[in-house]
Amino acid sequence: MAEAEGAGAEDRKPKSDEAHSAFSVPPGMEPEVPEEDQPTSEFARPAGAELPAAEPEGSAFAPPATYSAQHSPPAYTPGQGFPVARMKESPWQDRMRTMLRMPVDVRPVPDLVQKPTEAGPAVGRVLDLTLRIGELLLAGGEGAEDVEAAMFAVARSYGLDRCEPTVTFTMLSITHQPSLVDDPVSANRTVRRRGTDYTRLAAVYRLVDDISAHEIDISLEEAYRRLAEIRRNRHPYPGWVLTAAAGLLAGAASTLVGGGVLVFFAAALGAVLGDRLAWLCAGRGLPEFYQFVVAAMPPAAIGVALKLTEIDVRASAVITGGLFALLPGRALVAAVQDGLTGFYITASARLLEVMYLFIGIIMGVLVVLYLGLQLGAAPNPDEVLQITSRPPIQIAASMVLVFTFAILLQQERSTVWIVTLNGGVAWVTYGALHYAGGIPPVPSTAVAAGLVGLFGQLFSRYRFASALPYVTAAIGPLLPGSATYYGLLLIAENRLNEGLGSLTNAAAIALAIAIGVNLGSETSRLFMRIPGAASAAKRRAAKRTRGF
C-alpha cells in the first residue's frame, strides 16, 4: 500500500523545470492575442472588402497574358539561361572583341590559359603587364577597340575575371573586381610618347597571341622579359634609309600626278630636305605641329623656284608630291575607326590631332606660295587638275609609293611586299572607276579603300597580327594631295571661296578613305566565323534600344 502511494506521488512530481515556468500555457487553454498585436500583411485584403473587377486587357495593372515560366516572351532571359558561345577555335582578337561587347553578367567564365602560382594570380603584376602591353599598342597607332581586346586577352589568360579595360587617347586603365563582396583593384597608365614602328607593333601582337594560346606556357617573368626585349629592339631600318624612302615616296607621288623625270628628282630632293629639317626640329624638342610646318616648306620652295626659272615642267607636281609624304592618313583612318566603333572621346582627340597637323602643312605651303607670288611666280591652278592617264607608269609609281611608305612606317620585311601588292590593287581599282568609268573621285576612292580594308583584314587574320601594317601604307596613292595643293594655291591667289571648296573636297576624299577602310574591315567578317554569332540572335534583351 505504501509502495502504491509512493508511485502515485512520484507521478505527480514535475518531470522538468518547464512545468513550473510562468510562461507555459496550461493544457486546454489558448492565449488571446490583442487585435492590434496581430501581424498583418500589406497585401492582405481588408475584412468586408470586395474583390475588384477584372482589369481590361492591355491595362497597366493587368498581368501579361504570356507571363509564365513556360511561355515567356523572347525579350526575357530564358529559364535555362543563354546558350554558351564556343570560342576556342577563333582567333583571340575575335574572341576578346565578342566578349567585350557582351554585358559583364553574361560573359563566359574565363578559360585559364597560363598556370597561376600556388597563391593564385598576382593581381598587381598582371594588371601592370596588361597596361604596359596596351601602352605599346596605343602608342603605335592601334585602334582603341583592338587595344582593349589585347588587354582583355592578357588579363583573362592569367585568370583575372570581371576585368574592364578602358582606353582613351592618352590614358589606359583597367579595373579588376575579384568578387561581388571584394573591393575592386584599379590601375592606370599614361601614354606620353608616340612613335610609328610597326615591327614593334607586330612583336607585341605575337606576345599577346602566345599568352592567349593554350599550347604555350608563358609565365609572368617570361612575359616581362619578352616585353623588355621588344622595348629595347632597334628600328629595322637606319635613318638614312628612312630619308631616302621619304624622297622616293615624294618622287613617285609626283609621277603619279603627271610629273616627268626632272619633277621626280626635284620632288625627291624637296622631301629629303623637309625630312632632315623635321628631324632637326624634333631633336630640339619642338612640337610636331612645327615639324610639319618646316617639312612642308622645301618641296613648295623647289616648286616655286622651278616656276621662276620658267622651265617647261609641271612645278605643281613637285609640291603635290611633297604633300603626299606629309598628309596624316594613318591618324585619320584610326580616328574614323574609333568613332565608328563607339570610342568617341578617342576619335575626337585623333581628329583634333589630324586637324592640327593639316593646318601645319597648310601654313608651311601658304607661306612659300605667298612669297613666290610676290617674287613674280605665276603658277597655273588649272594645271594641277590636268592629270593625264598613264596606266602602266601610274601603277608602277603607286606601288613604289606604297613600298616606300611601308619602310617609313618601320614595317617588317615580310609584310612590305604584301602591302605593296594591296596598294597596287587599290590604285588599279581607283583608276578603272575614275579615269575609265568617269565616276567622281569620292566614291571611287571609297570603293578602292574598301578593298584595302578587306584584303588587309583578311591578311591580318591569316597571320594573327594587326591589320595596320597591311592597310596604312596601301592607302598612300589615294591621299588627296592634288586637291589639297589646288585649294592652297587658290587661297594664296586670294580666291578664298574656290580654295575652301577644294579643301572641302580634299577632306571628303580623306573621309572616304577612312570610312572605306573601316567598311572593308567589317565586310571581311562575312568571310570569317565570328564566335557567338549564332547565339547573339537570341540575346534580344542585350540589344541597345533606340529612342529611349
mmCIF file of N, CA and C in Angstrom, residues 294-393:
data_model
loop_
_atom_site.group_PDB
_atom_site.id
_atom_site.type_symbol
_atom_site.label_atom_id
_atom_site.label_comp_id
_atom_site.label_asym_id
_atom_site.label_seq_id
_atom_site.Cartn_x
_atom_site.Cartn_y
_atom_site.Cartn_z
ATOM 1 N N VAL A 294 57.704 73.077 -90.998
ATOM 2 C CA VAL A 294 59.035 73.144 -91.591
ATOM 3 C C VAL A 294 59.186 72.127 -92.720
ATOM 4 N N ALA A 295 58.643 70.926 -92.531
ATOM 5 C CA ALA A 295 58.797 69.878 -93.549
ATOM 6 C C ALA A 295 58.050 70.205 -94.832
ATOM 7 N N ALA A 296 56.988 71.009 -94.771
ATOM 8 C CA ALA A 296 56.220 71.347 -95.971
ATOM 9 C C ALA A 296 56.874 72.457 -96.791
ATOM 10 N N MET A 297 57.839 73.179 -96.244
ATOM 11 C CA MET A 297 58.412 74.326 -96.952
ATOM 12 C C MET A 297 59.368 73.950 -98.086
ATOM 13 N N PRO A 298 60.326 73.026 -97.930
ATOM 14 C CA PRO A 298 61.273 72.758 -99.031
ATOM 15 C C PRO A 298 60.623 72.286 -100.327
ATOM 16 N N PRO A 299 59.671 71.332 -100.333
ATOM 17 C CA PRO A 299 59.051 70.980 -101.628
ATOM 18 C C PRO A 299 58.347 72.167 -102.278
ATOM 19 N N ALA A 300 57.655 72.978 -101.471
ATOM 20 C CA ALA A 300 56.998 74.153 -102.033
ATOM 21 C C ALA A 300 58.012 75.155 -102.576
ATOM 22 N N ALA A 301 59.127 75.331 -101.871
ATOM 23 C CA ALA A 301 60.154 76.266 -102.336
ATOM 24 C C ALA A 301 60.780 75.797 -103.649
ATOM 25 N N ILE A 302 61.036 74.503 -103.793
ATOM 26 C CA ILE A 302 61.608 73.991 -105.044
ATOM 27 C C ILE A 302 60.609 74.141 -106.182
ATOM 28 N N GLY A 303 59.337 73.900 -105.920
ATOM 29 C CA GLY A 303 58.319 74.082 -106.958
ATOM 30 C C GLY A 303 58.224 75.534 -107.412
ATOM 31 N N VAL A 304 58.274 76.475 -106.473
ATOM 32 C CA VAL A 304 58.234 77.896 -106.819
ATOM 33 C C VAL A 304 59.498 78.293 -107.580
ATOM 34 N N ALA A 305 60.656 77.747 -107.182
ATOM 35 C CA ALA A 305 61.899 78.054 -107.882
ATOM 36 C C ALA A 305 61.856 77.561 -109.327
ATOM 37 N N LEU A 306 61.325 76.388 -109.572
ATOM 38 C CA LEU A 306 61.190 75.895 -110.948
ATOM 39 C C LEU A 306 60.253 76.786 -111.761
ATOM 40 N N LYS A 307 59.239 77.328 -111.136
ATOM 41 C CA LYS A 307 58.321 78.209 -111.840
ATOM 42 C C LYS A 307 58.983 79.536 -112.170
ATOM 43 N N LEU A 308 59.857 80.025 -111.285
ATOM 44 C CA LEU A 308 60.559 81.281 -111.547
ATOM 45 C C LEU A 308 61.583 81.138 -112.668
ATOM 46 N N THR A 309 62.192 79.982 -112.815
ATOM 47 C CA THR A 309 63.175 79.759 -113.891
ATOM 48 C C THR A 309 62.520 79.542 -115.234
ATOM 49 N N GLU A 310 61.206 79.426 -115.263
ATOM 50 C CA GLU A 310 60.434 79.263 -116.494
ATOM 51 C C GLU A 310 60.840 78.016 -117.273
ATOM 52 N N ILE A 311 61.221 76.973 -116.536
ATOM 53 C CA ILE A 311 61.496 75.687 -117.176
ATOM 54 C C ILE A 311 60.162 75.004 -117.450
ATOM 55 N N ASP A 312 60.056 74.381 -118.602
ATOM 56 C CA ASP A 312 58.796 73.774 -119.012
ATOM 57 C C ASP A 312 58.615 72.427 -118.299
ATOM 58 N N VAL A 313 58.243 72.477 -117.026
ATOM 59 C CA VAL A 313 57.949 71.281 -116.228
ATOM 60 C C VAL A 313 56.693 71.565 -115.420
ATOM 61 N N ARG A 314 56.110 70.514 -114.918
ATOM 62 C CA ARG A 314 54.941 70.655 -114.036
ATOM 63 C C ARG A 314 55.427 70.942 -112.622
ATOM 64 N N ALA A 315 55.614 72.223 -112.321
ATOM 65 C CA ALA A 315 56.095 72.597 -110.990
ATOM 66 C C ALA A 315 55.086 72.234 -109.913
ATOM 67 N N SER A 316 53.813 72.236 -110.263
ATOM 68 C CA SER A 316 52.802 71.893 -109.269
ATOM 69 C C SER A 316 52.937 70.447 -108.799
ATOM 70 N N ALA A 317 53.448 69.566 -109.685
ATOM 71 C CA ALA A 317 53.613 68.163 -109.301
ATOM 72 C C ALA A 317 54.682 68.007 -108.228
ATOM 73 N N VAL A 318 55.652 68.905 -108.198
ATOM 74 C CA VAL A 318 56.693 68.845 -107.164
ATOM 75 C C VAL A 318 56.081 69.091 -105.781
ATOM 76 N N ILE A 319 55.252 70.137 -105.705
ATOM 77 C CA ILE A 319 54.621 70.454 -104.421
ATOM 78 C C ILE A 319 53.627 69.367 -104.026
ATOM 79 N N THR A 320 52.878 68.868 -105.007
ATOM 80 C CA THR A 320 51.909 67.804 -104.708
ATOM 81 C C THR A 320 52.604 66.552 -104.198
ATOM 82 N N GLY A 321 53.736 66.195 -104.821
ATOM 83 C CA GLY A 321 54.486 65.023 -104.341
ATOM 84 C C GLY A 321 54.979 65.183 -102.919
ATOM 85 N N GLY A 322 55.405 66.400 -102.561
ATOM 86 C CA GLY A 322 55.830 66.629 -101.183
ATOM 87 C C GLY A 322 54.692 66.526 -100.193
ATOM 88 N N LEU A 323 53.476 66.914 -100.621
ATOM 89 C CA LEU A 323 52.332 66.815 -99.720
ATOM 90 C C LEU A 323 51.952 65.368 -99.445
ATOM 91 N N PHE A 324 52.125 64.475 -100.426
ATOM 92 C CA PHE A 324 51.790 63.068 -100.219
ATOM 93 C C PHE A 324 52.592 62.472 -99.066
ATOM 94 N N ALA A 325 53.815 62.921 -98.894
ATOM 95 C CA ALA A 325 54.660 62.370 -97.836
ATOM 96 C C ALA A 325 54.307 62.907 -96.455
ATOM 97 N N LEU A 326 53.435 63.942 -96.395
ATOM 98 C CA LEU A 326 53.137 64.579 -95.110
ATOM 99 C C LEU A 326 51.703 64.401 -94.653
ATOM 100 N N LEU A 327 50.781 64.121 -95.558
ATOM 101 C CA LEU A 327 49.370 64.036 -95.162
ATOM 102 C C LEU A 327 49.164 62.937 -94.124
ATOM 103 N N PRO A 328 48.508 63.240 -93.007
ATOM 104 C CA PRO A 328 48.355 62.267 -91.908
ATOM 105 C C PRO A 328 47.235 61.268 -92.177
ATOM 106 N N GLY A 329 47.397 60.419 -93.169
ATOM 107 C CA GLY A 329 46.357 59.437 -93.469
ATOM 108 C C GLY A 329 46.206 58.382 -92.398
ATOM 109 N N ARG A 330 47.323 57.985 -91.767
ATOM 110 C CA ARG A 330 47.259 56.954 -90.722
ATOM 111 C C ARG A 330 46.422 57.414 -89.538
ATOM 112 N N ALA A 331 46.647 58.639 -89.073
ATOM 113 C CA ALA A 331 45.886 59.149 -87.928
ATOM 114 C C ALA A 331 44.411 59.333 -88.281
ATOM 115 N N LEU A 332 44.126 59.710 -89.523
ATOM 116 C CA LEU A 332 42.737 59.899 -89.931
ATOM 117 C C LEU A 332 41.972 58.580 -89.946
ATOM 118 N N VAL A 333 42.592 57.524 -90.474
ATOM 119 C CA VAL A 333 41.939 56.208 -90.502
ATOM 120 C C VAL A 333 41.671 55.718 -89.083
ATOM 121 N N ALA A 334 42.651 55.888 -88.185
ATOM 122 C CA ALA A 334 42.464 55.462 -86.798
ATOM 123 C C ALA A 334 41.360 56.263 -86.116
ATOM 124 N N ALA A 335 41.260 57.574 -86.429
ATOM 125 C CA ALA A 335 40.224 58.407 -85.814
ATOM 126 C C ALA A 335 38.829 57.971 -86.244
ATOM 127 N N VAL A 336 38.652 57.742 -87.543
ATOM 128 C CA VAL A 336 37.332 57.327 -88.021
ATOM 129 C C VAL A 336 36.991 55.932 -87.503
ATOM 130 N N GLN A 337 37.981 55.054 -87.424
ATOM 131 C CA GLN A 337 37.727 53.709 -86.898
ATOM 132 C C GLN A 337 37.263 53.764 -85.448
ATOM 133 N N ASP A 338 37.907 54.595 -84.627
ATOM 134 C CA ASP A 338 37.490 54.720 -83.233
ATOM 135 C C ASP A 338 36.083 55.309 -83.127
ATOM 136 N N GLY A 339 35.756 56.264 -84.007
ATOM 137 C CA GLY A 339 34.420 56.839 -83.964
ATOM 138 C C GLY A 339 33.345 55.853 -84.358
ATOM 139 N N LEU A 340 33.610 55.043 -85.375
ATOM 140 C CA LEU A 340 32.611 54.085 -85.828
ATOM 141 C C LEU A 340 32.437 52.922 -84.860
ATOM 142 N N THR A 341 33.432 52.646 -84.033
ATOM 143 C CA THR A 341 33.321 51.564 -83.060
ATOM 144 C C THR A 341 32.875 52.048 -81.683
ATOM 145 N N GLY A 342 32.522 53.337 -81.552
ATOM 146 C CA GLY A 342 31.942 53.830 -80.314
ATOM 147 C C GLY A 342 32.897 54.505 -79.355
ATOM 148 N N PHE A 343 34.165 54.693 -79.708
ATOM 149 C CA PHE A 343 35.127 55.365 -78.828
ATOM 150 C C PHE A 343 35.190 56.835 -79.249
ATOM 151 N N TYR A 344 34.186 57.590 -78.847
ATOM 152 C CA TYR A 344 34.034 58.940 -79.366
ATOM 153 C C TYR A 344 35.061 59.913 -78.789
ATOM 154 N N ILE A 345 35.454 59.730 -77.549
ATOM 155 C CA ILE A 345 36.448 60.631 -76.958
ATOM 156 C C ILE A 345 37.788 60.458 -77.664
ATOM 157 N N THR A 346 38.209 59.217 -77.851
ATOM 158 C CA THR A 346 39.464 58.965 -78.547
ATOM 159 C C THR A 346 39.394 59.422 -80.000
ATOM 160 N N ALA A 347 38.254 59.201 -80.658
ATOM 161 C CA ALA A 347 38.097 59.639 -82.046
ATOM 162 C C ALA A 347 38.173 61.156 -82.155
ATOM 163 N N SER A 348 37.561 61.866 -81.214
ATOM 164 C CA SER A 348 37.625 63.332 -81.242
ATOM 165 C C SER A 348 39.052 63.828 -81.054
ATOM 166 N N ALA A 349 39.783 63.194 -80.151
ATOM 167 C CA ALA A 349 41.167 63.606 -79.930
ATOM 168 C C ALA A 349 42.026 63.326 -81.163
ATOM 169 N N ARG A 350 41.825 62.189 -81.807
ATOM 170 C CA ARG A 350 42.605 61.887 -83.017
ATOM 171 C C ARG A 350 42.254 62.846 -84.153
ATOM 172 N N LEU A 351 40.973 63.159 -84.316
ATOM 173 C CA LEU A 351 40.592 64.110 -85.359
ATOM 174 C C LEU A 351 41.170 65.494 -85.090
ATOM 175 N N LEU A 352 41.231 65.883 -83.827
ATOM 176 C CA LEU A 352 41.848 67.162 -83.484
ATOM 177 C C LEU A 352 43.341 67.142 -83.814
ATOM 178 N N GLU A 353 43.987 66.012 -83.579
ATOM 179 C CA GLU A 353 45.396 65.879 -83.948
ATOM 180 C C GLU A 353 45.571 66.004 -85.462
ATOM 181 N N VAL A 354 44.698 65.331 -86.234
ATOM 182 C CA VAL A 354 44.766 65.426 -87.697
ATOM 183 C C VAL A 354 44.568 66.870 -88.148
ATOM 184 N N MET A 355 43.648 67.577 -87.528
ATOM 185 C CA MET A 355 43.386 68.961 -87.912
ATOM 186 C C MET A 355 44.598 69.845 -87.665
ATOM 187 N N TYR A 356 45.260 69.662 -86.532
ATOM 188 C CA TYR A 356 46.444 70.472 -86.234
ATOM 189 C C TYR A 356 47.571 70.178 -87.234
ATOM 190 N N LEU A 357 47.796 68.900 -87.537
ATOM 191 C CA LEU A 357 48.854 68.567 -88.480
ATOM 192 C C LEU A 357 48.538 69.106 -89.871
ATOM 193 N N PHE A 358 47.271 69.023 -90.273
ATOM 194 C CA PHE A 358 46.877 69.528 -91.586
ATOM 195 C C PHE A 358 47.040 71.043 -91.660
ATOM 196 N N ILE A 359 46.699 71.728 -90.571
ATOM 197 C CA ILE A 359 46.891 73.183 -90.544
ATOM 198 C C ILE A 359 48.376 73.527 -90.615
ATOM 199 N N GLY A 360 49.235 72.726 -89.991
ATOM 200 C CA GLY A 360 50.668 72.958 -90.091
ATOM 201 C C GLY A 360 51.167 72.839 -91.527
ATOM 202 N N ILE A 361 50.679 71.824 -92.253
ATOM 203 C CA ILE A 361 51.059 71.684 -93.666
ATOM 204 C C ILE A 361 50.582 72.891 -94.469
ATOM 205 N N ILE A 362 49.351 73.325 -94.224
ATOM 206 C CA ILE A 362 48.795 74.472 -94.949
ATOM 207 C C ILE A 362 49.629 75.729 -94.697
ATOM 208 N N MET A 363 50.009 75.945 -93.449
ATOM 209 C CA MET A 363 50.794 77.139 -93.131
ATOM 210 C C MET A 363 52.142 77.125 -93.832
ATOM 211 N N GLY A 364 52.828 75.969 -93.814
ATOM 212 C CA GLY A 364 54.141 75.898 -94.458
ATOM 213 C C GLY A 364 54.069 76.149 -95.955
ATOM 214 N N VAL A 365 53.075 75.562 -96.629
ATOM 215 C CA VAL A 365 52.960 75.736 -98.079
ATOM 216 C C VAL A 365 52.486 77.139 -98.421
ATOM 217 N N LEU A 366 51.532 77.689 -97.665
ATOM 218 C CA LEU A 366 51.000 79.011 -97.973
ATOM 219 C C LEU A 366 52.057 80.097 -97.837
ATOM 220 N N VAL A 367 52.933 79.980 -96.843
ATOM 221 C CA VAL A 367 53.984 80.984 -96.671
ATOM 222 C C VAL A 367 54.889 81.012 -97.905
ATOM 223 N N VAL A 368 55.288 79.846 -98.398
ATOM 224 C CA VAL A 368 56.172 79.784 -99.564
ATOM 225 C C VAL A 368 55.439 80.253 -100.825
ATOM 226 N N LEU A 369 54.175 79.843 -100.998
ATOM 227 C CA LEU A 369 53.423 80.268 -102.177
ATOM 228 C C LEU A 369 53.211 81.782 -102.190
ATOM 229 N N TYR A 370 52.963 82.361 -101.031
ATOM 230 C CA TYR A 370 52.771 83.810 -100.973
ATOM 231 C C TYR A 370 54.067 84.545 -101.327
ATOM 232 N N LEU A 371 55.189 84.062 -100.834
ATOM 233 C CA LEU A 371 56.470 84.673 -101.194
ATOM 234 C C LEU A 371 56.751 84.508 -102.681
ATOM 235 N N GLY A 372 56.401 83.336 -103.238
ATOM 236 C CA GLY A 372 56.611 83.134 -104.675
ATOM 237 C C GLY A 372 55.765 84.073 -105.511
ATOM 238 N N LEU A 373 54.530 84.345 -105.112
ATOM 239 C CA LEU A 373 53.699 85.291 -105.844
ATOM 240 C C LEU A 373 54.261 86.705 -105.756
ATOM 241 N N GLN A 374 54.861 87.063 -104.634
ATOM 242 C CA GLN A 374 55.468 88.380 -104.512
ATOM 243 C C GLN A 374 56.708 88.517 -105.389
ATOM 244 N N LEU A 375 57.387 87.403 -105.648
ATOM 245 C CA LEU A 375 58.587 87.427 -106.492
ATOM 246 C C LEU A 375 58.259 87.321 -107.978
ATOM 247 N N GLY A 376 57.014 87.117 -108.337
ATOM 248 C CA GLY A 376 56.630 87.085 -109.740
ATOM 249 C C GLY A 376 56.303 85.714 -110.275
ATOM 250 N N ALA A 377 56.294 84.694 -109.441
ATOM 251 C CA ALA A 377 55.927 83.359 -109.912
ATOM 252 C C ALA A 377 54.428 83.329 -110.170
ATOM 253 N N ALA A 378 54.065 82.837 -111.334
ATOM 254 C CA ALA A 378 52.651 82.812 -111.714
ATOM 255 C C ALA A 378 52.223 81.377 -111.978
ATOM 256 N N PRO A 379 51.938 80.630 -110.931
ATOM 257 C CA PRO A 379 51.518 79.243 -111.142
ATOM 258 C C PRO A 379 50.131 79.183 -111.778
ATOM 259 N N ASN A 380 49.915 78.134 -112.516
ATOM 260 C CA ASN A 380 48.641 77.923 -113.191
ATOM 261 C C ASN A 380 47.815 76.930 -112.387
ATOM 262 N N PRO A 381 46.746 77.380 -111.724
ATOM 263 C CA PRO A 381 45.967 76.446 -110.905
ATOM 264 C C PRO A 381 45.326 75.327 -111.708
ATOM 265 N N ASP A 382 44.912 75.621 -112.942
ATOM 266 C CA ASP A 382 44.258 74.583 -113.738
ATOM 267 C C ASP A 382 45.205 73.445 -114.097
ATOM 268 N N GLU A 383 46.508 73.720 -114.029
ATOM 269 C CA GLU A 383 47.489 72.680 -114.353
ATOM 270 C C GLU A 383 47.456 71.543 -113.341
ATOM 271 N N VAL A 384 47.035 71.873 -112.115
ATOM 272 C CA VAL A 384 47.062 70.887 -111.047
ATOM 273 C C VAL A 384 46.083 69.752 -111.332
ATOM 274 N N LEU A 385 44.914 70.089 -111.860
ATOM 275 C CA LEU A 385 43.877 69.094 -112.057
ATOM 276 C C LEU A 385 43.959 68.404 -113.415
ATOM 277 N N GLN A 386 44.883 68.825 -114.275
ATOM 278 C CA GLN A 386 45.022 68.212 -115.589
ATOM 279 C C GLN A 386 46.002 67.038 -115.509
ATOM 280 N N ILE A 387 45.512 65.943 -114.986
ATOM 281 C CA ILE A 387 46.327 64.739 -114.816
ATOM 282 C C ILE A 387 46.005 63.779 -115.954
ATOM 283 N N THR A 388 47.000 63.507 -116.754
ATOM 284 C CA THR A 388 46.796 62.583 -117.872
ATOM 285 C C THR A 388 46.857 61.141 -117.386
ATOM 286 N N SER A 389 46.079 60.296 -118.023
ATOM 287 C CA SER A 389 46.014 58.887 -117.650
ATOM 288 C C SER A 389 47.155 58.126 -118.330
ATOM 289 N N ARG A 390 48.066 57.602 -117.508
ATOM 290 C CA ARG A 390 49.181 56.776 -117.993
ATOM 291 C C ARG A 390 49.206 55.495 -117.158
ATOM 292 N N PRO A 391 48.356 54.542 -117.482
ATOM 293 C CA PRO A 391 48.153 53.376 -116.591
ATOM 294 C C PRO A 391 49.430 52.636 -116.206
ATOM 295 N N PRO A 392 50.298 52.229 -117.134
ATOM 296 C CA PRO A 392 51.484 51.467 -116.699
ATOM 297 C C PRO A 392 52.393 52.265 -115.770
ATOM 298 N N ILE A 393 52.637 53.538 -116.125
ATOM 299 C CA ILE A 393 53.532 54.362 -115.295
ATOM 300 C C ILE A 393 52.886 54.649 -113.942
#
